[in-house]
Short mmCIF file of C-alpha atoms in Angstrom, two decimals:
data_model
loop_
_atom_site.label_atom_id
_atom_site.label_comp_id
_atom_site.label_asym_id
_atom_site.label_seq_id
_atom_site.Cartn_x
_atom_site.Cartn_y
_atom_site.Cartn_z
CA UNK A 1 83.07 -35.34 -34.59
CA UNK A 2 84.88 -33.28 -32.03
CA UNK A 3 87.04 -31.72 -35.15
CA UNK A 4 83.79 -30.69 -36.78
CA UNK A 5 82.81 -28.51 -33.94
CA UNK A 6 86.28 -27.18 -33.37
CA UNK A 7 86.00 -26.31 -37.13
CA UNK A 8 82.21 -24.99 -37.32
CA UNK A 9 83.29 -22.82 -33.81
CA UNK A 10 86.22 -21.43 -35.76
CA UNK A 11 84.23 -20.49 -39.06
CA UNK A 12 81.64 -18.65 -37.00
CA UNK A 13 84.44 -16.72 -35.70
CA UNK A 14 85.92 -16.34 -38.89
CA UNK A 15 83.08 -15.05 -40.50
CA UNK A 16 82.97 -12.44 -38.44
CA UNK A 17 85.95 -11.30 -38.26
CA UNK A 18 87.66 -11.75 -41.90
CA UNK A 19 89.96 -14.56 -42.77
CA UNK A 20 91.38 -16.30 -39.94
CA UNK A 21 93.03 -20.02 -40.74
CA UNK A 22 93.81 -22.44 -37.90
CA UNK A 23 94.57 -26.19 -39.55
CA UNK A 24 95.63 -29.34 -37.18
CA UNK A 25 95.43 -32.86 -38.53
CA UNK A 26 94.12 -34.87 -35.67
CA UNK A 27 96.58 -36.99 -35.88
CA UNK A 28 98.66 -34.76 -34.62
CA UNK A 29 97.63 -34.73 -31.55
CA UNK A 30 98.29 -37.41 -29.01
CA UNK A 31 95.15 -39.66 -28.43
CA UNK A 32 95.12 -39.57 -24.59
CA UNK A 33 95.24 -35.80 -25.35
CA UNK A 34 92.68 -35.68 -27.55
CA UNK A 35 89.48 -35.54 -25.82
CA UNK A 36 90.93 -32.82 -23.53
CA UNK A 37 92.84 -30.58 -26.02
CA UNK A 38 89.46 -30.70 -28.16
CA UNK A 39 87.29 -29.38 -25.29
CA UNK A 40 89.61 -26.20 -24.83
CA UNK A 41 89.90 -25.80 -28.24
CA UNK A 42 86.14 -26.00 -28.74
CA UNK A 43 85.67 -23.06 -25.73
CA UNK A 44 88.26 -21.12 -27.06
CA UNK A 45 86.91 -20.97 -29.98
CA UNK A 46 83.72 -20.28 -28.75
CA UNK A 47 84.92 -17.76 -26.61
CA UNK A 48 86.88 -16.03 -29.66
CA UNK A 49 83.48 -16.18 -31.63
CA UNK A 50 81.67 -14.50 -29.15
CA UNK A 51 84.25 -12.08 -28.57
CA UNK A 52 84.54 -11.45 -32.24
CA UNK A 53 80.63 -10.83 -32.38
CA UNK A 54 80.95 -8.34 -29.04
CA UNK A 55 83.78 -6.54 -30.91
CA UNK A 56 81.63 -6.18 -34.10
CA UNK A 57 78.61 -5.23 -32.22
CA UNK A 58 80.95 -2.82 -30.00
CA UNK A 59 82.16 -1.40 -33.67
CA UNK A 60 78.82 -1.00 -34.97
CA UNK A 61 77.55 0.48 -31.83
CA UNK A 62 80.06 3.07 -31.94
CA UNK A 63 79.41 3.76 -35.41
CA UNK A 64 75.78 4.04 -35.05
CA UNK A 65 76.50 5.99 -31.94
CA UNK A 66 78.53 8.46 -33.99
CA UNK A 67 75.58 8.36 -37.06
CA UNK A 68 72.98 9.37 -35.12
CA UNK A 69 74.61 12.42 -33.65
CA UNK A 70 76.27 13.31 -36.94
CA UNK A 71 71.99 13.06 -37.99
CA UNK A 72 71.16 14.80 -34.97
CA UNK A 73 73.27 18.03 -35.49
CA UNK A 74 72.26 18.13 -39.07
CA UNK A 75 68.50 17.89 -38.30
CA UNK A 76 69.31 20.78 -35.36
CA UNK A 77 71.29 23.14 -37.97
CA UNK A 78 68.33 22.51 -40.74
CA UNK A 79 65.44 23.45 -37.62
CA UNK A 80 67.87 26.61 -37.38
CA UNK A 81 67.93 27.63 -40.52
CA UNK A 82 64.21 27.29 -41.19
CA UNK A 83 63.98 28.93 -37.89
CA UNK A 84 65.95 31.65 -39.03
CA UNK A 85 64.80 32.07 -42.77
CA UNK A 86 61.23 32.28 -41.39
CA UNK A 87 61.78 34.69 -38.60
CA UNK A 88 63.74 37.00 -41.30
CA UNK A 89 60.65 36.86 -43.57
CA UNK A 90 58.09 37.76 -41.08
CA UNK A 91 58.91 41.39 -40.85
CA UNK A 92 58.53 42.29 -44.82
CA UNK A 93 55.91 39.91 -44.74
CA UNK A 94 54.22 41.78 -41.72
CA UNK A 95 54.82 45.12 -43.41
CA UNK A 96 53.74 44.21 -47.41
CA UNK A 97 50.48 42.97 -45.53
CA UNK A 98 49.90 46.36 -43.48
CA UNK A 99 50.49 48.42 -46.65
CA UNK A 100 48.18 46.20 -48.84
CA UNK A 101 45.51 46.45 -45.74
CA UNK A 102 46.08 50.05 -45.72
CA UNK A 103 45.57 50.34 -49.34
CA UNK A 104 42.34 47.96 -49.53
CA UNK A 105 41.20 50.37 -46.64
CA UNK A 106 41.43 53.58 -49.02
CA UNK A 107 43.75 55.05 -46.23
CA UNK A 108 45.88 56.12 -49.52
CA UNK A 109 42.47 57.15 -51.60
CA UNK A 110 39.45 55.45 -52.75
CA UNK A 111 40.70 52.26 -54.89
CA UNK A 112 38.44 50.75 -58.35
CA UNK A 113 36.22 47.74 -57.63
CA UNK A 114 39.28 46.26 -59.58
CA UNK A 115 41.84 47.65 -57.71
CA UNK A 116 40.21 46.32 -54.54
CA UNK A 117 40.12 42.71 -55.73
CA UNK A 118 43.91 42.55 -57.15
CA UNK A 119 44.97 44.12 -53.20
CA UNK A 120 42.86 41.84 -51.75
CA UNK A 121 44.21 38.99 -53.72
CA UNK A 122 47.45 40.58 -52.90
CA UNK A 123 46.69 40.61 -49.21
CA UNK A 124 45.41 37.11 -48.80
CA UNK A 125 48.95 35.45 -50.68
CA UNK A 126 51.24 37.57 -48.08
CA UNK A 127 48.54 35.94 -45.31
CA UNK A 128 48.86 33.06 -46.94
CA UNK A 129 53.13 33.48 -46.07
CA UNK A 130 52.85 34.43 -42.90
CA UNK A 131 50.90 31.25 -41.94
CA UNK A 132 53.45 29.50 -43.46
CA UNK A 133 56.25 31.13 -41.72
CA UNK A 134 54.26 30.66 -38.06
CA UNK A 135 53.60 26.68 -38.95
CA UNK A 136 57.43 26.71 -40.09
CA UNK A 137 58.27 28.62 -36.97
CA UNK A 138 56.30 26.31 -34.61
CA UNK A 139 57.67 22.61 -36.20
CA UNK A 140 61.60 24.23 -35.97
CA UNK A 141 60.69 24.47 -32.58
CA UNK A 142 59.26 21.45 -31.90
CA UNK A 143 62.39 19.86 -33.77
CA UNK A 144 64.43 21.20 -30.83
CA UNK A 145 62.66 20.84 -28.55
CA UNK A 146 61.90 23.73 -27.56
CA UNK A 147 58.58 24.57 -28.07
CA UNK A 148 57.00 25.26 -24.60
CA UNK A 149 53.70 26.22 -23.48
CA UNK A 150 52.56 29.09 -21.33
CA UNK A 151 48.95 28.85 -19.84
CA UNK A 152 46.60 32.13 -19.25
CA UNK A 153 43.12 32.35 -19.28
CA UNK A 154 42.05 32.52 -22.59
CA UNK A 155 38.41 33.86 -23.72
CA UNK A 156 37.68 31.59 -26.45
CA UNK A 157 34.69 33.17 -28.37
CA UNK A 158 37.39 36.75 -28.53
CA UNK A 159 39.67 34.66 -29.98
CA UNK A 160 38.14 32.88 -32.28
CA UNK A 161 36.27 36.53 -33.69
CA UNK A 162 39.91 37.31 -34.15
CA UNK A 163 41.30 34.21 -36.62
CA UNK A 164 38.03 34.82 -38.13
CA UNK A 165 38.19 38.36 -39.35
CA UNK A 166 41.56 37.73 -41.06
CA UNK A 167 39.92 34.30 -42.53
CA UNK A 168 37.36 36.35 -44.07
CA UNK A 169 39.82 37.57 -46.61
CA UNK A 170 40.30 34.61 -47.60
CA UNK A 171 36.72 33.67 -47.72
CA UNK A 172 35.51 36.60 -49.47
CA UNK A 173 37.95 36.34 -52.06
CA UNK A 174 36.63 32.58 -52.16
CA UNK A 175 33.22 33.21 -52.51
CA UNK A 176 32.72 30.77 -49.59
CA UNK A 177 30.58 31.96 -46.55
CA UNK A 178 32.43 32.04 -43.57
CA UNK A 179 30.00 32.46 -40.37
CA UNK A 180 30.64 31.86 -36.63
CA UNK A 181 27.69 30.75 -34.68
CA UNK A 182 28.20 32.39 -31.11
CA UNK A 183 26.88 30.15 -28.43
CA UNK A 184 23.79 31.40 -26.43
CA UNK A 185 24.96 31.23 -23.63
CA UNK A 186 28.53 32.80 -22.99
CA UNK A 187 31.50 30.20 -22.37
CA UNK A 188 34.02 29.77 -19.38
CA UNK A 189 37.80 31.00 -19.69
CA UNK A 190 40.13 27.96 -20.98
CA UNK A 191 43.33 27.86 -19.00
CA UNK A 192 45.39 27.83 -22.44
CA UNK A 193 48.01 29.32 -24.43
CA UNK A 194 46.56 31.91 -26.08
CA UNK A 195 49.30 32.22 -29.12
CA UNK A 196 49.16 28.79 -29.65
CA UNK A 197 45.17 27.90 -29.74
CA UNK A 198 45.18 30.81 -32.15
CA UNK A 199 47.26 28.69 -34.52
CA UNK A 200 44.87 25.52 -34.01
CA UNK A 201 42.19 27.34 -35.29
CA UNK A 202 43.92 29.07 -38.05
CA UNK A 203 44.91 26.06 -39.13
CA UNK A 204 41.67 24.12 -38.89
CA UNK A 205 39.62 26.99 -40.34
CA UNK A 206 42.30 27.78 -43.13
CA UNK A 207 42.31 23.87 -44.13
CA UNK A 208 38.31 24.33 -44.31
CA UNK A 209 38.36 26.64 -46.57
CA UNK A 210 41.12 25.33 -48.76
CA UNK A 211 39.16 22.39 -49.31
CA UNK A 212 35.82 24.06 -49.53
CA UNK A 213 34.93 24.57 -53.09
CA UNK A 214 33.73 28.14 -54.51
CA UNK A 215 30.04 28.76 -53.24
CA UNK A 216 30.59 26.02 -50.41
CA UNK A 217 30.12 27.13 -46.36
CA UNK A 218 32.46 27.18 -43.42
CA UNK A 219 30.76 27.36 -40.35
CA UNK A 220 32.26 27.54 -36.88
CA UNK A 221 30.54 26.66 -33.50
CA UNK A 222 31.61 26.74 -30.04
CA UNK A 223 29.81 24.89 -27.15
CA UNK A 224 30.72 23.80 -23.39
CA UNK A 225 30.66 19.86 -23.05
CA UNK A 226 31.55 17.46 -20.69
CA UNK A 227 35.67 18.06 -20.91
CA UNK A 228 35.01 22.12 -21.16
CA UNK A 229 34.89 24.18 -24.06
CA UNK A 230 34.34 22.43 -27.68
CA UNK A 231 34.74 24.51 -31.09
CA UNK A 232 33.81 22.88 -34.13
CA UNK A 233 34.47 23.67 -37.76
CA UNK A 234 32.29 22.42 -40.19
CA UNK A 235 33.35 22.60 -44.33
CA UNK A 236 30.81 20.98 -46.91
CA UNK A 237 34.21 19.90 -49.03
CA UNK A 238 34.68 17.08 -50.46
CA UNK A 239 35.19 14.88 -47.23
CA UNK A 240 38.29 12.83 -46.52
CA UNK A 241 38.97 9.55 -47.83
CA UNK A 242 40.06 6.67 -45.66
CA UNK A 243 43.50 6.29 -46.74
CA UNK A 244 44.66 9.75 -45.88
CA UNK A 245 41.96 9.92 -42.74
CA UNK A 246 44.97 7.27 -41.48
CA UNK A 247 47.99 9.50 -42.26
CA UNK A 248 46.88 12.99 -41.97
CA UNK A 249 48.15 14.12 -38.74
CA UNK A 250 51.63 13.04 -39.96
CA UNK A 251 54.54 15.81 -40.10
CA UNK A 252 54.29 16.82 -44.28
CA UNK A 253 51.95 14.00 -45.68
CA UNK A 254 49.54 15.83 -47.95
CA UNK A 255 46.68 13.46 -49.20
CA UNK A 256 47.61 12.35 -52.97
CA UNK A 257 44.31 13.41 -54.36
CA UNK A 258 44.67 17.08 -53.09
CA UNK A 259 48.08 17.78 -54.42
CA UNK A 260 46.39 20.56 -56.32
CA UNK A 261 45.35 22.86 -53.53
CA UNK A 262 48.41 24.56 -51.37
CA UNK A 263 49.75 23.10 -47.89
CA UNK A 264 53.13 21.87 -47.14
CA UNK A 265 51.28 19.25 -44.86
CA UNK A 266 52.23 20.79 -41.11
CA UNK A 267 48.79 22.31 -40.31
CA UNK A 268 47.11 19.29 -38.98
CA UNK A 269 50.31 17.69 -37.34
CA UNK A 270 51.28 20.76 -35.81
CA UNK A 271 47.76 21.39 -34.54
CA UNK A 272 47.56 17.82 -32.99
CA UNK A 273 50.54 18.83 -31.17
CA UNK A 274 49.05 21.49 -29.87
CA UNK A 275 45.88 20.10 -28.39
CA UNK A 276 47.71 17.50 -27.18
CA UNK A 277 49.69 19.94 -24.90
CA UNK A 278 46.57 21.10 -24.04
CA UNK A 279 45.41 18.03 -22.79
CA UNK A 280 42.48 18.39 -25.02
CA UNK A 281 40.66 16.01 -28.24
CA UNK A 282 40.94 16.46 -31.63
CA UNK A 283 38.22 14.49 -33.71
CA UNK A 284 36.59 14.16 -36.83
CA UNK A 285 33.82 13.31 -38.92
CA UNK A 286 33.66 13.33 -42.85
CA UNK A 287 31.42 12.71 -45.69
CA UNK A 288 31.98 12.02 -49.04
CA UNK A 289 30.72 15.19 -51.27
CA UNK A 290 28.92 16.15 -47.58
CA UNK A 291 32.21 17.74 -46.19
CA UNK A 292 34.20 17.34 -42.92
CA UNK A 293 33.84 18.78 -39.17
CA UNK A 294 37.06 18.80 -37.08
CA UNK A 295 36.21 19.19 -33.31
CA UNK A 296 38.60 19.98 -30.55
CA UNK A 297 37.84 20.40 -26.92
CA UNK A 298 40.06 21.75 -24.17
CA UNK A 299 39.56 21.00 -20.28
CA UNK A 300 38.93 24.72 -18.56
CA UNK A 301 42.04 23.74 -16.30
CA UNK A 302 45.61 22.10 -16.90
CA UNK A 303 46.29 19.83 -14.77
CA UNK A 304 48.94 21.21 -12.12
CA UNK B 1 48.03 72.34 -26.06
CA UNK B 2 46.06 70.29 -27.90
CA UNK B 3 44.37 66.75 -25.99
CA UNK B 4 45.46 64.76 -28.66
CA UNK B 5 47.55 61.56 -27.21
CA UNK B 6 50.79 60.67 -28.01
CA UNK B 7 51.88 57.31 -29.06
CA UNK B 8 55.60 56.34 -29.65
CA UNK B 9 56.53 53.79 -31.62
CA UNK B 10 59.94 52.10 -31.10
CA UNK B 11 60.63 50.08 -34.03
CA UNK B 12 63.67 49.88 -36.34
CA UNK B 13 61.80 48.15 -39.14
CA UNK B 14 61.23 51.63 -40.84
CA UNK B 15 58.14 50.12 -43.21
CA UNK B 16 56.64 48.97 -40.41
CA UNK B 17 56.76 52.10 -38.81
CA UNK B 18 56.15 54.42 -41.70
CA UNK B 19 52.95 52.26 -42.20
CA UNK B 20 51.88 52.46 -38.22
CA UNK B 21 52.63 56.06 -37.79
CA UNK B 22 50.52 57.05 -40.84
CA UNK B 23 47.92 54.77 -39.47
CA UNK B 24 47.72 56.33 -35.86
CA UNK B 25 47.91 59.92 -37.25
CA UNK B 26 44.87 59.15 -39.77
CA UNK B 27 43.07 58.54 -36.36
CA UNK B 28 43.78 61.55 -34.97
CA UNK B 29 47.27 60.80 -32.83
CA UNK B 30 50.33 62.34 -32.36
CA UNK B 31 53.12 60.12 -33.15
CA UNK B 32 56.56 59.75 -32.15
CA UNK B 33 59.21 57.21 -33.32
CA UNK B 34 62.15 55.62 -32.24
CA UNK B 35 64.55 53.92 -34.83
CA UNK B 36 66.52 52.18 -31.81
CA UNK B 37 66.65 51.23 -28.23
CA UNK B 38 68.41 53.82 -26.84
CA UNK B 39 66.40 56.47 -28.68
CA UNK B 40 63.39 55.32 -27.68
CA UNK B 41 64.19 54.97 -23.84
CA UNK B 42 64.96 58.57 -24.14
CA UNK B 43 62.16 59.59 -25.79
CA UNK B 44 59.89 57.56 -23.09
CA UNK B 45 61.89 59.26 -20.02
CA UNK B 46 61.46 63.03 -22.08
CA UNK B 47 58.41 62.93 -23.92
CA UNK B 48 56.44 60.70 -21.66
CA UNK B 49 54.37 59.31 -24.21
CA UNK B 50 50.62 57.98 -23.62
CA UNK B 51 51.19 54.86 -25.06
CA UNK B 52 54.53 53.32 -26.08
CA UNK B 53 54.42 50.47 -29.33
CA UNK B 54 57.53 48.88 -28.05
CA UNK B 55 59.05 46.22 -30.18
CA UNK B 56 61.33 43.73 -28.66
CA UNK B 57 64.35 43.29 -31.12
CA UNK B 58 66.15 46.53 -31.14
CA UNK B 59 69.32 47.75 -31.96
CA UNK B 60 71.43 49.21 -28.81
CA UNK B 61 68.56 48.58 -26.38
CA UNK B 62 66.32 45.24 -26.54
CA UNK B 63 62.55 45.83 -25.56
CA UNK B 64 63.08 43.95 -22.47
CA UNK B 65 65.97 46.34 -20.75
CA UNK B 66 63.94 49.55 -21.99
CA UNK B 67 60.52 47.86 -20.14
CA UNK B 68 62.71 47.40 -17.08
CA UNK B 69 64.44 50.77 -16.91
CA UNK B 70 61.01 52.67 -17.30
CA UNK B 71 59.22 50.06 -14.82
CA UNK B 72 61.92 51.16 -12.59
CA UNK B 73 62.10 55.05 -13.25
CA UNK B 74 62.36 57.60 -10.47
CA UNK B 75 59.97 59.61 -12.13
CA UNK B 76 56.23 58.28 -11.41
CA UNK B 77 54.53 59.11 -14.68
CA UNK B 78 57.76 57.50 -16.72
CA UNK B 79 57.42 54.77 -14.58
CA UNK B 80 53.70 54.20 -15.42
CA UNK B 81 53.44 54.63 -18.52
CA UNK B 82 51.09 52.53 -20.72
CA UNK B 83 53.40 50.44 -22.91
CA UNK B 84 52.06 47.57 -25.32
CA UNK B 85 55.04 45.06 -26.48
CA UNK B 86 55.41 44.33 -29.84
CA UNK B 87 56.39 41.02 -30.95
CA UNK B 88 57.96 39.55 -34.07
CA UNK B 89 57.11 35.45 -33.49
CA UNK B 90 54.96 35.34 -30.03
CA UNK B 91 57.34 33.31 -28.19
CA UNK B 92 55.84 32.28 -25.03
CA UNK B 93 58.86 33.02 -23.71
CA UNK B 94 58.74 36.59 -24.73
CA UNK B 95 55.58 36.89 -23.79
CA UNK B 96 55.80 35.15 -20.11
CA UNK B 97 58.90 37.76 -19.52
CA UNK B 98 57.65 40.94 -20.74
CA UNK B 99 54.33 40.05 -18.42
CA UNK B 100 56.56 39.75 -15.97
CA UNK B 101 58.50 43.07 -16.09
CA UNK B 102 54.86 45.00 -16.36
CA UNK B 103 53.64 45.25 -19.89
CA UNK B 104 50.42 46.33 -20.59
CA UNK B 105 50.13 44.30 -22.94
CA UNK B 106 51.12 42.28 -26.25
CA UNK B 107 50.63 41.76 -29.82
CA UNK B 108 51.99 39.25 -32.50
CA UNK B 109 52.78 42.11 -35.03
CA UNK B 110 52.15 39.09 -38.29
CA UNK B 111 48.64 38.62 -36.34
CA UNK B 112 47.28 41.98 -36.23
CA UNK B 113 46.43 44.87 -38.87
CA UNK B 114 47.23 48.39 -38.10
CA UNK B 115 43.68 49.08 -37.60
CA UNK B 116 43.54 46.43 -34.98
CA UNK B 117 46.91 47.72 -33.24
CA UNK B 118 44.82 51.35 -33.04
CA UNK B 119 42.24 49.62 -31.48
CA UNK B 120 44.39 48.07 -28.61
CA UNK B 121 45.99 51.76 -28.24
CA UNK B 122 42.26 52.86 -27.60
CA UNK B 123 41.28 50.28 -25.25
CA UNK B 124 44.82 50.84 -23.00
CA UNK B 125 44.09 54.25 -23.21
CA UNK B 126 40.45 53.73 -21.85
CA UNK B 127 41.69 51.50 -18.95
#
């Protein structure tokens, strides 16, 4: 009986370690010895497995150790380079859009209703870049970590006039209507960052009207409530279904059944991340064939 | 002597600023430029622009150092001089610092249109 333990103590080892024999007829031990010798062979061999195992795990720790940093600096290099790629782009990007603004204008002669819409299409794909580049821009710097906040007092209402007028490109060339209902009475400051809730609603008003179809409405409202200043933006899309209502906030999940409009799926995540910092809500509500209304709200003060 | 007022633009993107200056001379400007840092401090110190477009990634001179020199300038009207940073990405960081060393003000260059940026100039010039 006492054999069979030494033996099963000795194959746990050995199975963790490779091939290790150790073979003693019991008879060759001395019987007074017996009961003894067994005992100390039995811990030692339970000591040996359990060393065994610590070395393994030690071995696998180290491995893993080395794995995850090896990750790490890879993930840190590829946040670079997007980093970099995007900030390179911006400045063409910046410039193709101020010429083809220019040109819409007729600061370089009166263009052909024609002419107008093929700049204006022009116009709205280098937008359509730049957004890219500042969502791009914003996830390589949450990657390292290094994508901090600075609070001001932000006028809301300004603001949001602002992301609208270059949305109504967009919406023009759409044939959606795009209208901001001003609140009656005028809102508080936010303590925010101003850069940042700029890209929350570009994002929220951009994924409107991406999912709005042709003919459809956008409409943006801004109230005070309870936590401080609420914006809403309302689409009459085609609503969310529940399996991507679950996943949507995730970092490049793009619902299956949209796969045909444009998005590299950071808007909502990065927005989320945004709010967040702001100590503020993002909600929802959606309709099928009624449309969806994101809502944020943002306290007027950041906690110190 | 004409009243016109004189914005200089200190950007080494040369599109950028071709586009701009065109833009501010349509509405009745005069424009100077700067292809680099060290060019455009000078032309602050001897020209003494109205309003400076200063971007922040120069050549020779960053934004930054040229916003601290003229901050710091012997000569009062140098040293007060409106100037409105221009920015490539809106870093908060960027922004926090160039607050901080006395900008007027700021602008995400990808964020605005040239007609916008002329409005800005108007309202600094109003203040």
């Amino acid at each position: 009986m006492i054999g069979l333990l030494i033996v099963i103590a000795l194959i746990l080892g050995i199975i963790n370690s490779g091939v290790l024999l150790l073979m003693f007829p019991e008879s060759a031990l001395p019987a007074t010895l017996f009961l003894g010798a067994s005992t100390i062979l039995f811990t030692f061999s339970a000591l040996l497995f359990i060393a065994l195992t610590q070395a393994d795990v030690f071995r696998l720790k180290k491995r893993f150790k080395q794995w995850s940093g090896d990750l790490e600096q890879r993930m840190e290099r590829t946040s670079e380079f997007v980093s970099i790629i995007a900030h390179q782009l911006r400045s063409p990007l910046t410039a193709i859009n101020w010429a083809l603004h220019s040109l819409r204008n007729g600061d370089f002669g009166k263009l052909t209703d024609d002419q107008t819409k093929i700049v204006t299409r022009a116009q709205t794909s280098a937008q359509h870049l730049i957004d890219l580049t500042t969502n791009l821009l914003q996830l390589a710097r949450m990657e390292q970590n290094r994508l901090s906040f600075s609070f001001t007092s932000v006028e809301v209402t300004e603001l949001i006039e602002h992301v609208i007028q270059r949305a109504n490109l967009i919406a023009q060339e759409r044939e959606i209507a795009l209208a901001f209902e001003r609140p009656g009475a005028p809102l508080p400051d936010i303590e925010a960052d101003r850069e940042k809730l700029e890209i929350v609603f570009e994002n929220l008003i951009d994924n409107a009207l991406k999912y709005t179809p042709k003919y459809g409405k956008v409409t943006v409202t801004t109230l005070r409530d309870r936590l401080g200043v609420r914006v809403n933006v309302a689409d009459t899309g085609p609503g969310i279904s529940e399996a991507v209502q679950k996943r949507m906030f995730e970092k490049f999940y793009r619902g299956h059944d949209v796969q045909h409009i444009k998005g590299i799926g950071l808007g909502l995540y990065i927005t989320k991340h945004i709010v967040d910092n702001h100590h503020g809500i993002i909600s929802f509500k959606t309709a099928p064939a009624e449309g969806t209304t994101f809502t944020v709200s943002f306290p007027l003060k950041q906690p110190s | 002597m004409s009243d016109k007022k004189t914005v200089l633009i200190v950007e080494d993107d040369q599109f950028l600023r071709d586009l701009l200056a065109k833009k501010l001379l349509d509405e009745g400007f005069e424009v100077d430029t700067a292809i680099d840092g060290q060019e455009g401090l000078e032309r602050i110190v001897n020209g003494k622009p109205d309003v400076v477009l200063l971007d922040i990634m120069l050549p020779t001179l960053d934004g930054f150092e040229i916003l601290k020199q003229v901050r710091h300038h012997a000569d009062q009207k140098v040293a007060r001089g409106k100037i409105i940073m221009l920015t490539n990405l809106g870093q908060e960081s960027d922004i926090q610092r160039g607050r901080e060393l006395g900008a007027d003000d700021y602008l995400v260059k990808a964020n605005f249109t040239t007609d916008e940026i002329v409005q800005k100039v108007r309202n600094i010039l109003s203040t």
